[in-house]
XYZ file of N, CA and C in Angstrom:
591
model
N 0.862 -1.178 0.000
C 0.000 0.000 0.000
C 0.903 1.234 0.000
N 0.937 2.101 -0.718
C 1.467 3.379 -1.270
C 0.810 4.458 -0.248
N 1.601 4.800 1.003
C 1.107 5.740 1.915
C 1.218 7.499 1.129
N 0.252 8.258 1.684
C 0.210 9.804 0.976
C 1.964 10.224 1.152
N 2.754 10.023 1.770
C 4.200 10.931 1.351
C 4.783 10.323 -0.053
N 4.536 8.555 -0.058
C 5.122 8.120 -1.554
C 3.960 8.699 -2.467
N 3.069 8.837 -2.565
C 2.373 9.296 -4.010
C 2.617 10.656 -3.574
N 2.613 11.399 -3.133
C 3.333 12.628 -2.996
C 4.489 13.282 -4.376
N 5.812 12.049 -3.863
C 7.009 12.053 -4.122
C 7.007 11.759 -5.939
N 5.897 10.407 -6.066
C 5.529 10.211 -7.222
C 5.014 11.083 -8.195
N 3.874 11.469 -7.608
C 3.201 13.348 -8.735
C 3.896 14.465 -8.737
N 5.379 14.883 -7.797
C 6.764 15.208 -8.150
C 7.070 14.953 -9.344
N 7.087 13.704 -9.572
C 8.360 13.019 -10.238
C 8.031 13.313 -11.714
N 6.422 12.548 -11.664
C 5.816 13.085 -13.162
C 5.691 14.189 -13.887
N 5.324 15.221 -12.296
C 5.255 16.698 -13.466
C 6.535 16.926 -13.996
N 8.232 16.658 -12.769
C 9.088 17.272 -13.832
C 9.324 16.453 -15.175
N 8.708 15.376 -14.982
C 9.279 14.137 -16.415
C 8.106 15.366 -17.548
N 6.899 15.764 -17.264
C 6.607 16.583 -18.235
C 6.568 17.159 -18.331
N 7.429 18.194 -17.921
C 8.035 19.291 -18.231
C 9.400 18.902 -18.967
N 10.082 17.443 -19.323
C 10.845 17.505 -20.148
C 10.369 16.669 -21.788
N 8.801 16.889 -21.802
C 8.603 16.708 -23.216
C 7.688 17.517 -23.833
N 6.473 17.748 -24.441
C 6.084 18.555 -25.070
C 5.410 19.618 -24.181
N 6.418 21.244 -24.291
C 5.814 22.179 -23.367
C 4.329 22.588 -23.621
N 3.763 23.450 -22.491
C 2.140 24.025 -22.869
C 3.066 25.486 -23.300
N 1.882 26.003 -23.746
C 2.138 27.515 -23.929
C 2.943 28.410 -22.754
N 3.065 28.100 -21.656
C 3.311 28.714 -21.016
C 5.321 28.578 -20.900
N 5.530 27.072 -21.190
C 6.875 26.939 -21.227
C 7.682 26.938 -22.680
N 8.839 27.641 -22.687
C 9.513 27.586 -23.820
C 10.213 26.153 -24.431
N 10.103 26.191 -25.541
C 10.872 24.547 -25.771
C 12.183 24.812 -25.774
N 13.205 24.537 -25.751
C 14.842 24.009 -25.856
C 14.754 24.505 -26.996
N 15.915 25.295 -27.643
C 16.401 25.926 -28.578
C 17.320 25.323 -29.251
N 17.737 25.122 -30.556
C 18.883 24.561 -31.288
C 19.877 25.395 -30.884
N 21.539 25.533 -31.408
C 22.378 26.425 -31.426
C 22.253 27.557 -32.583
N 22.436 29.062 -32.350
C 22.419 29.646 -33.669
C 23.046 29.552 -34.443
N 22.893 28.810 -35.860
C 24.437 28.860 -36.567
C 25.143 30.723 -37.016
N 24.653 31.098 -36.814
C 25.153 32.975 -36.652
C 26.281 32.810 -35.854
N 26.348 32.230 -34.743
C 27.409 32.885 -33.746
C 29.268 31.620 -34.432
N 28.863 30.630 -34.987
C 29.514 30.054 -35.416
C 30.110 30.947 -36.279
N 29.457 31.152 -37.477
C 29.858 32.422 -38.964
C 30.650 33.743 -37.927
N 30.685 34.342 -37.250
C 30.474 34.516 -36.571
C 32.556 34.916 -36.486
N 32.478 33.852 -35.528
C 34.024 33.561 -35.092
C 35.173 32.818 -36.769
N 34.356 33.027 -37.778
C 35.014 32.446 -38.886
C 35.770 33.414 -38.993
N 37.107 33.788 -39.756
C 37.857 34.617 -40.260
C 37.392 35.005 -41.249
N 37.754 35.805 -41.778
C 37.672 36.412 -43.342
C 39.013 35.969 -43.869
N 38.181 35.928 -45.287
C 39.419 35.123 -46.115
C 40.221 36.279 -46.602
N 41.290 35.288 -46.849
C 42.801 36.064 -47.009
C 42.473 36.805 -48.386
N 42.928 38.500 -48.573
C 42.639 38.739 -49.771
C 44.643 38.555 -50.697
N 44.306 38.420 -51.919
C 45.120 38.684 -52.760
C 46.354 39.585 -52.771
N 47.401 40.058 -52.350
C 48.080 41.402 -52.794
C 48.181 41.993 -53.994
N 48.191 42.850 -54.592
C 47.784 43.365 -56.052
C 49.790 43.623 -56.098
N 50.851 43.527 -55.402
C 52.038 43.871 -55.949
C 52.643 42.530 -55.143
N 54.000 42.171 -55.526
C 54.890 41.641 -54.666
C 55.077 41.854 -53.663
N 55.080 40.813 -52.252
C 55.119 40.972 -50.860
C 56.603 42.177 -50.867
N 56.554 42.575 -49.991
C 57.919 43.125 -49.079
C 57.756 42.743 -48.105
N 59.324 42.291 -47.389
C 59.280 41.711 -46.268
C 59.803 43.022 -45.274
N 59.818 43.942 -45.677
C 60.132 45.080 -44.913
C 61.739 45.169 -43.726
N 61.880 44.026 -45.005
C 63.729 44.113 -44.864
C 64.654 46.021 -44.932
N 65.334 45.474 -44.555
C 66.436 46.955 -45.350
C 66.272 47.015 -46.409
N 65.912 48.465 -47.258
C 66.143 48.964 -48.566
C 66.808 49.816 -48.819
N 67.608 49.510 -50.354
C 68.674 50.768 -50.355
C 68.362 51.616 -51.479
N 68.957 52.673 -51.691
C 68.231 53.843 -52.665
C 67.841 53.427 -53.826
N 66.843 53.746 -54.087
C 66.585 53.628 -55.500
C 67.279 54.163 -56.443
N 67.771 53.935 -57.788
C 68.863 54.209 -58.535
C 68.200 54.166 -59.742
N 68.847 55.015 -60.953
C 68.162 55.073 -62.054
C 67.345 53.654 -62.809
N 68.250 53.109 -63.067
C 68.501 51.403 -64.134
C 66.953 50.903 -63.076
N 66.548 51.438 -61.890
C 65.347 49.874 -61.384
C 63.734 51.111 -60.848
N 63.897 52.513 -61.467
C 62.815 53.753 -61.793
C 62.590 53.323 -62.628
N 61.290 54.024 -63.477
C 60.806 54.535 -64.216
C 60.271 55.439 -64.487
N 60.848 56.529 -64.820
C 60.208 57.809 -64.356
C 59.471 58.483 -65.919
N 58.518 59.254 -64.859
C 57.673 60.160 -66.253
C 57.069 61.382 -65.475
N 56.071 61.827 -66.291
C 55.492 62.948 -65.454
C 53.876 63.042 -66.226
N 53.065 63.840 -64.931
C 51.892 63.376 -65.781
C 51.553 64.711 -66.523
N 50.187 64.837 -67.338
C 50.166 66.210 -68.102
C 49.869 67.105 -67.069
N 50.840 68.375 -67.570
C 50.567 69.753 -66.614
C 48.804 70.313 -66.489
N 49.146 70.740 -65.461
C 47.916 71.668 -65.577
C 48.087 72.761 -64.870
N 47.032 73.617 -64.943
C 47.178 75.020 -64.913
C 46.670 76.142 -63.640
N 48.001 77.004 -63.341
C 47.780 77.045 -61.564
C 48.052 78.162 -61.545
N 47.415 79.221 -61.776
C 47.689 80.557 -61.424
C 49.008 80.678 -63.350
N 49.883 82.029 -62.672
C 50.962 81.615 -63.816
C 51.658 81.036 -64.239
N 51.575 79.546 -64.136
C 52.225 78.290 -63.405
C 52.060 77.190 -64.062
N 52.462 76.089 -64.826
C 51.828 74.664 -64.847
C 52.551 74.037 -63.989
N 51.689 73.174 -63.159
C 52.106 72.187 -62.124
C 51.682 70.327 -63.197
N 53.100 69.713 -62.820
C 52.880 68.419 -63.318
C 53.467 67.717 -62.033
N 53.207 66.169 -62.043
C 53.804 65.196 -60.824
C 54.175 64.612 -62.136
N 55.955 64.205 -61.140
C 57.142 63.436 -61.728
C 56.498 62.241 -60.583
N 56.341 61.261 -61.648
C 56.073 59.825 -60.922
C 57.585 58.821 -61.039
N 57.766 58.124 -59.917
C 58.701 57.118 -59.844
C 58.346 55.938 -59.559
N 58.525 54.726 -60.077
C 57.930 53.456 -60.269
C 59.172 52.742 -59.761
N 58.776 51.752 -59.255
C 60.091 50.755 -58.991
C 60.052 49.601 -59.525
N 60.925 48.981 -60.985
C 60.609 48.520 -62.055
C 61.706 47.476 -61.072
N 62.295 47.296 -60.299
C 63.250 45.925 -59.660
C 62.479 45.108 -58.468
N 63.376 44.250 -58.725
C 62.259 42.998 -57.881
C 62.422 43.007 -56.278
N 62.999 44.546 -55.889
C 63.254 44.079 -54.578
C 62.995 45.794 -54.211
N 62.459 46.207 -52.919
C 62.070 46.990 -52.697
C 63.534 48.592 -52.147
N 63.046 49.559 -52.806
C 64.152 50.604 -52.394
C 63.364 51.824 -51.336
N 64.209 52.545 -51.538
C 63.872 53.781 -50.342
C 64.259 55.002 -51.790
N 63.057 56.344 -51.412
C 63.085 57.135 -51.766
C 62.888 58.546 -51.003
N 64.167 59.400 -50.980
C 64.597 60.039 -49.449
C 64.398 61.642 -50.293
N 63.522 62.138 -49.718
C 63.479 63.746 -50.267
C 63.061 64.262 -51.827
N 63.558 65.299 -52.484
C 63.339 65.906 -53.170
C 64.665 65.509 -54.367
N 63.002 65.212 -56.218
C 64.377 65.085 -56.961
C 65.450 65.999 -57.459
N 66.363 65.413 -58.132
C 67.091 66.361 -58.783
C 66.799 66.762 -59.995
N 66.077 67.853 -60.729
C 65.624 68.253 -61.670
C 66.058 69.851 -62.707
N 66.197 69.464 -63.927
C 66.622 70.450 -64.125
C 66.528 70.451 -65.767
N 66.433 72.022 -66.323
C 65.729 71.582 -67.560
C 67.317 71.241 -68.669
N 66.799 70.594 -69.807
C 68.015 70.260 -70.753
C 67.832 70.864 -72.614
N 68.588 70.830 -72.692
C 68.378 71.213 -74.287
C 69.269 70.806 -74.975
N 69.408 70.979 -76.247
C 70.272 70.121 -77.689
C 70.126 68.565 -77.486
N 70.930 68.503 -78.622
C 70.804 66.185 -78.168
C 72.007 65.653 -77.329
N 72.622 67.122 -76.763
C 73.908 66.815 -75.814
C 73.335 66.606 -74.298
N 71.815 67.367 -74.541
C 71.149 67.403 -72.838
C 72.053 68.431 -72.316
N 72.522 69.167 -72.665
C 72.801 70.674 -71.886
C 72.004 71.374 -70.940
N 72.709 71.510 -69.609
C 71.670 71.618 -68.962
C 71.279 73.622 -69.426
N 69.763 73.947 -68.825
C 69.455 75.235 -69.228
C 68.873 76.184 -67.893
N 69.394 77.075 -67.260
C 69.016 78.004 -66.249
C 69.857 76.616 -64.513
N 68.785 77.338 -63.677
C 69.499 76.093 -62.535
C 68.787 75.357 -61.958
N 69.052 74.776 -61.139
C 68.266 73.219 -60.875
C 67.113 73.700 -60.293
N 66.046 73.151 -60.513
C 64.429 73.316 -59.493
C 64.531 73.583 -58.205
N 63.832 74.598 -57.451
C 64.716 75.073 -55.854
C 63.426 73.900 -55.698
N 64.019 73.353 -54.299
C 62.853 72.484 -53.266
C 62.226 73.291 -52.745
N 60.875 72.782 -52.358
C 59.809 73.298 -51.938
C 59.116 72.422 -50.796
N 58.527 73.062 -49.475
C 57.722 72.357 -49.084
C 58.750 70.921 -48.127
N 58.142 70.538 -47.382
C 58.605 69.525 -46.292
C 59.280 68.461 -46.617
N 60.149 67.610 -46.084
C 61.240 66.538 -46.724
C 60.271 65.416 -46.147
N 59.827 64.363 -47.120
C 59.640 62.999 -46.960
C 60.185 62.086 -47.582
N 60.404 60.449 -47.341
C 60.933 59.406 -47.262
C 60.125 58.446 -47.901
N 60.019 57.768 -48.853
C 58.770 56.851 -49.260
C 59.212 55.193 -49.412
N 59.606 54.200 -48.664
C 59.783 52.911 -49.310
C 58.762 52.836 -49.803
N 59.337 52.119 -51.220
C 58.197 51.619 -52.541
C 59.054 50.118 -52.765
N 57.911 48.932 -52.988
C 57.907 47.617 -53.066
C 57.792 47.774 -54.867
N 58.312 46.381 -54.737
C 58.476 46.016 -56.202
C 56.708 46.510 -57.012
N 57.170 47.571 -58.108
C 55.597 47.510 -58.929
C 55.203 49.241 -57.995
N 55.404 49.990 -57.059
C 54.676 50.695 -56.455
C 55.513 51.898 -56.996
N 54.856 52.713 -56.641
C 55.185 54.719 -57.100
C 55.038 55.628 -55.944
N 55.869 56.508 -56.515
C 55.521 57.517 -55.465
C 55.605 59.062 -56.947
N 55.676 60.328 -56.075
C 55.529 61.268 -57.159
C 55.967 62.111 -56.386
N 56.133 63.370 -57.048
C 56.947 64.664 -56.639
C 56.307 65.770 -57.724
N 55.784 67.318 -56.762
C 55.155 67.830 -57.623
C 56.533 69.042 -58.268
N 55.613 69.078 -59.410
C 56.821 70.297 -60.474
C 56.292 70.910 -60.317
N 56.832 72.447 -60.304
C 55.668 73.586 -60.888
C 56.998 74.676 -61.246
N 56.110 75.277 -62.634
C 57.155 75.645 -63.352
C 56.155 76.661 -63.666
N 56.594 77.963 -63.367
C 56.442 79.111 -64.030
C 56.200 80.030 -65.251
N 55.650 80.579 -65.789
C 55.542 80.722 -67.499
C 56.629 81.655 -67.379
N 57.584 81.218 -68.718
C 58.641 82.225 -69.165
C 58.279 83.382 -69.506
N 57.083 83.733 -69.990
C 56.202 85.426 -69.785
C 56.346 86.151 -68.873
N 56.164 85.414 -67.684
C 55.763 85.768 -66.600
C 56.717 86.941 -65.744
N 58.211 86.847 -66.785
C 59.239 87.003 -65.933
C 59.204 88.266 -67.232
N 60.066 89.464 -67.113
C 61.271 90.700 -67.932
C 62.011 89.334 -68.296
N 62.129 90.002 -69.639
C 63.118 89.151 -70.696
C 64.332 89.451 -70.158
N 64.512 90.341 -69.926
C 65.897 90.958 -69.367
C 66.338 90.020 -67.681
N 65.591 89.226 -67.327
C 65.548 88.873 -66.379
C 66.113 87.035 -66.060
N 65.470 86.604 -66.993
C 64.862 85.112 -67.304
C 65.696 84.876 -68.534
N 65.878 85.628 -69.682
C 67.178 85.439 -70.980
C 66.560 84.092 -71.352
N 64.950 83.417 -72.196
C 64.517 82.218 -72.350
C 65.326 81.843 -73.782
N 65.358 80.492 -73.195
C 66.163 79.490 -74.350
C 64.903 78.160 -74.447
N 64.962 77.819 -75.920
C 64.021 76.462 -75.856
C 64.597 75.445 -75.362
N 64.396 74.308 -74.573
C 64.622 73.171 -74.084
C 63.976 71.832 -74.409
N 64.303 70.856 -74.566
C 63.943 69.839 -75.306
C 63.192 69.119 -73.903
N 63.560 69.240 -72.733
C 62.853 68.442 -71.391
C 63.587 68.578 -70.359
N 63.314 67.419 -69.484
C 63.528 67.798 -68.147
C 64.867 66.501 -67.216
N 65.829 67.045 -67.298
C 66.642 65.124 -66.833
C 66.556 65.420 -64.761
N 65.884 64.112 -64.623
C 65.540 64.121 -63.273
C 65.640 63.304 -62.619
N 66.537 63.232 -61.583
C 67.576 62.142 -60.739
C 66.774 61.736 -59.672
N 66.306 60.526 -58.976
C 65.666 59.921 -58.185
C 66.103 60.843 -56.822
N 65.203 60.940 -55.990
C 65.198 61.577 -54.444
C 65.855 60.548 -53.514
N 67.493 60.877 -53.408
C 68.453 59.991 -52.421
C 68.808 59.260 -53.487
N 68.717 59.054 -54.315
C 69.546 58.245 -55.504
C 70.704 58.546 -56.369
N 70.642 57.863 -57.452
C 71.656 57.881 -58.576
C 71.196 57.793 -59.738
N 71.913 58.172 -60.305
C 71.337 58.226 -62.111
C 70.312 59.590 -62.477
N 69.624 59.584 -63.761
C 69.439 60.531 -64.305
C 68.361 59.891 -64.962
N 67.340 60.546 -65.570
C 66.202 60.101 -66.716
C 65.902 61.306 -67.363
N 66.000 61.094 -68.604
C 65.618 62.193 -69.740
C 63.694 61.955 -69.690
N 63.201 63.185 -69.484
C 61.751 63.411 -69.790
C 61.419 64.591 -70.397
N 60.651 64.065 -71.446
C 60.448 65.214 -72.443
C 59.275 66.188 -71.916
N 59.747 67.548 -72.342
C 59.156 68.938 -72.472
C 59.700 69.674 -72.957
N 59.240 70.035 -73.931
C 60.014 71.419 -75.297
C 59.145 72.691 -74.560
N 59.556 73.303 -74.693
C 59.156 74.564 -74.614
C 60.318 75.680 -73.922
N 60.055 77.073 -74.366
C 61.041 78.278 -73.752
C 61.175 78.153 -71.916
N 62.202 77.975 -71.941
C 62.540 78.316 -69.904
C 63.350 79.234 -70.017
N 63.925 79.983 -68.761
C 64.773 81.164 -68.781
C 66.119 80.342 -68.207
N 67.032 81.099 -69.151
C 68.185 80.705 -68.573
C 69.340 81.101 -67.374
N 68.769 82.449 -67.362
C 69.083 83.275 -66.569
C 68.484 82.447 -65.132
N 68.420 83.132 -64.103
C 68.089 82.090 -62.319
C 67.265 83.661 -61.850
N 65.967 84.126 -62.307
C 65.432 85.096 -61.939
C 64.473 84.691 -60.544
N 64.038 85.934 -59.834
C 63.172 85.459 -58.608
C 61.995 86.017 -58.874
N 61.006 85.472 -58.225
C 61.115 83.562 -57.643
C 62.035 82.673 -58.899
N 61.930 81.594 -58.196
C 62.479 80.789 -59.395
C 61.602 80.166 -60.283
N 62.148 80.186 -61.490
C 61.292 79.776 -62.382
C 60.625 78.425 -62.445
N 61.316 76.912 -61.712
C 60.566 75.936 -61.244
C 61.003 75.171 -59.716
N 59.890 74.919 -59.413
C 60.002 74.153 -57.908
C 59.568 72.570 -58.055
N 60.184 72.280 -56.790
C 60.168 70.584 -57.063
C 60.022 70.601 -55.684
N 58.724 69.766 -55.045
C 58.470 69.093 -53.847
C 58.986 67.910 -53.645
N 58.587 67.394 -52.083
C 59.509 65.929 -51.961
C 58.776 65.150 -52.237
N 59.478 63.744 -51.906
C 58.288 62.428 -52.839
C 57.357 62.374 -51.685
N 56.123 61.664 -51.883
C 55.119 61.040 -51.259
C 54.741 59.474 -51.962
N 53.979 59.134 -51.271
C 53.526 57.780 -51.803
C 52.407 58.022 -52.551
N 51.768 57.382 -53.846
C 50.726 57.733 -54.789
C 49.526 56.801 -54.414
């Protein structure tokens, strides 16, 4: 005979057994895991590099033979055309580019140089560039009008030969047109330091 404390203990036992199978409205059922929180803690995938790694070893100056230098078309700034001398690093291993280039205009097919070198302008920066990458340096060059003939004495020039910032070597880039040969003030062109493009 089953005294009232065991059936007691028993109608215990049952309600929690149903409360572990199909709830009423009042109880929530057991939830799956969200697969969200999984996605979640995934990484993002590795993207591509668009140039050759650098291992951000030591680099040493960039030098003519592993540039490529050019400049892009001028445009127009007060009495002034301003162009950027771009430098490319055409070698398979990464260099350093330290300040302001050496620029200066040339003429005949001897490259004679014409008036004096581009004064620097503006703050000194440093650019390592990895194999494939550029940096630039702005020109701005003055109209030979702009100046007393008596001042400026213009000669035509065939372009511009312009030596890497902390480097070596030289690159012929073409621009014909009258510069003064004379070194009148201001000067007739300025050259900023490199930056990264």
């Amino acid at each position: 005979m089953v005294g009232p404390r065991e059936a007691g203990v028993g109608a215990a036992l049952l309600l929690l057994l149903a409360g572990c199978g199909n709830a009423g409205p009042d109880v929530a059922a057991p939830r799956p895991p969200v697969p969200a929180l999984t996605a979640a803690t995934t990484p993002p995938p590795a993207t591509t590099p668009s140039a050759p790694a650098d291992d951000g070893g030591p680099a040493g100056p960039c030098t003519g033979d592993t540039l490529d230098v050019s400049a892009t078309a001028p445009r127009t700034d007060g009495p002034a055309a301003v162009a950027d001398l771009v430098f490319r690093n055409t070698g398979s291993a990464p260099c350093m580019l330290d300040g302001y280039p050496g620029v200066a205009f040339v003429a005949g097919n001897e490259g004679t140089r014409v008036g004096p070198r581009a004064a620097i302008d503006g703050p000194r920066a440093r650019v390592r560039l990895a194999p494939g990458a550029a940096a630039t340096a702005p020109l701005r060059v003055r109209a030979t009008t702009s100046y007393p003939e008596a001042d400026c004495v213009p000669e035509q020039a065939r372009g511009l030969r312009v030596a890497p910032p902390g480097g070596s070597g030289g690159t012929f880039v073409p621009r014909p047109g009258p510069v003064g040969s004379a070194d009148p003030a201001p000067p007739q062109a300025t050259v900023g330091s490199v930056a990264a493009r």
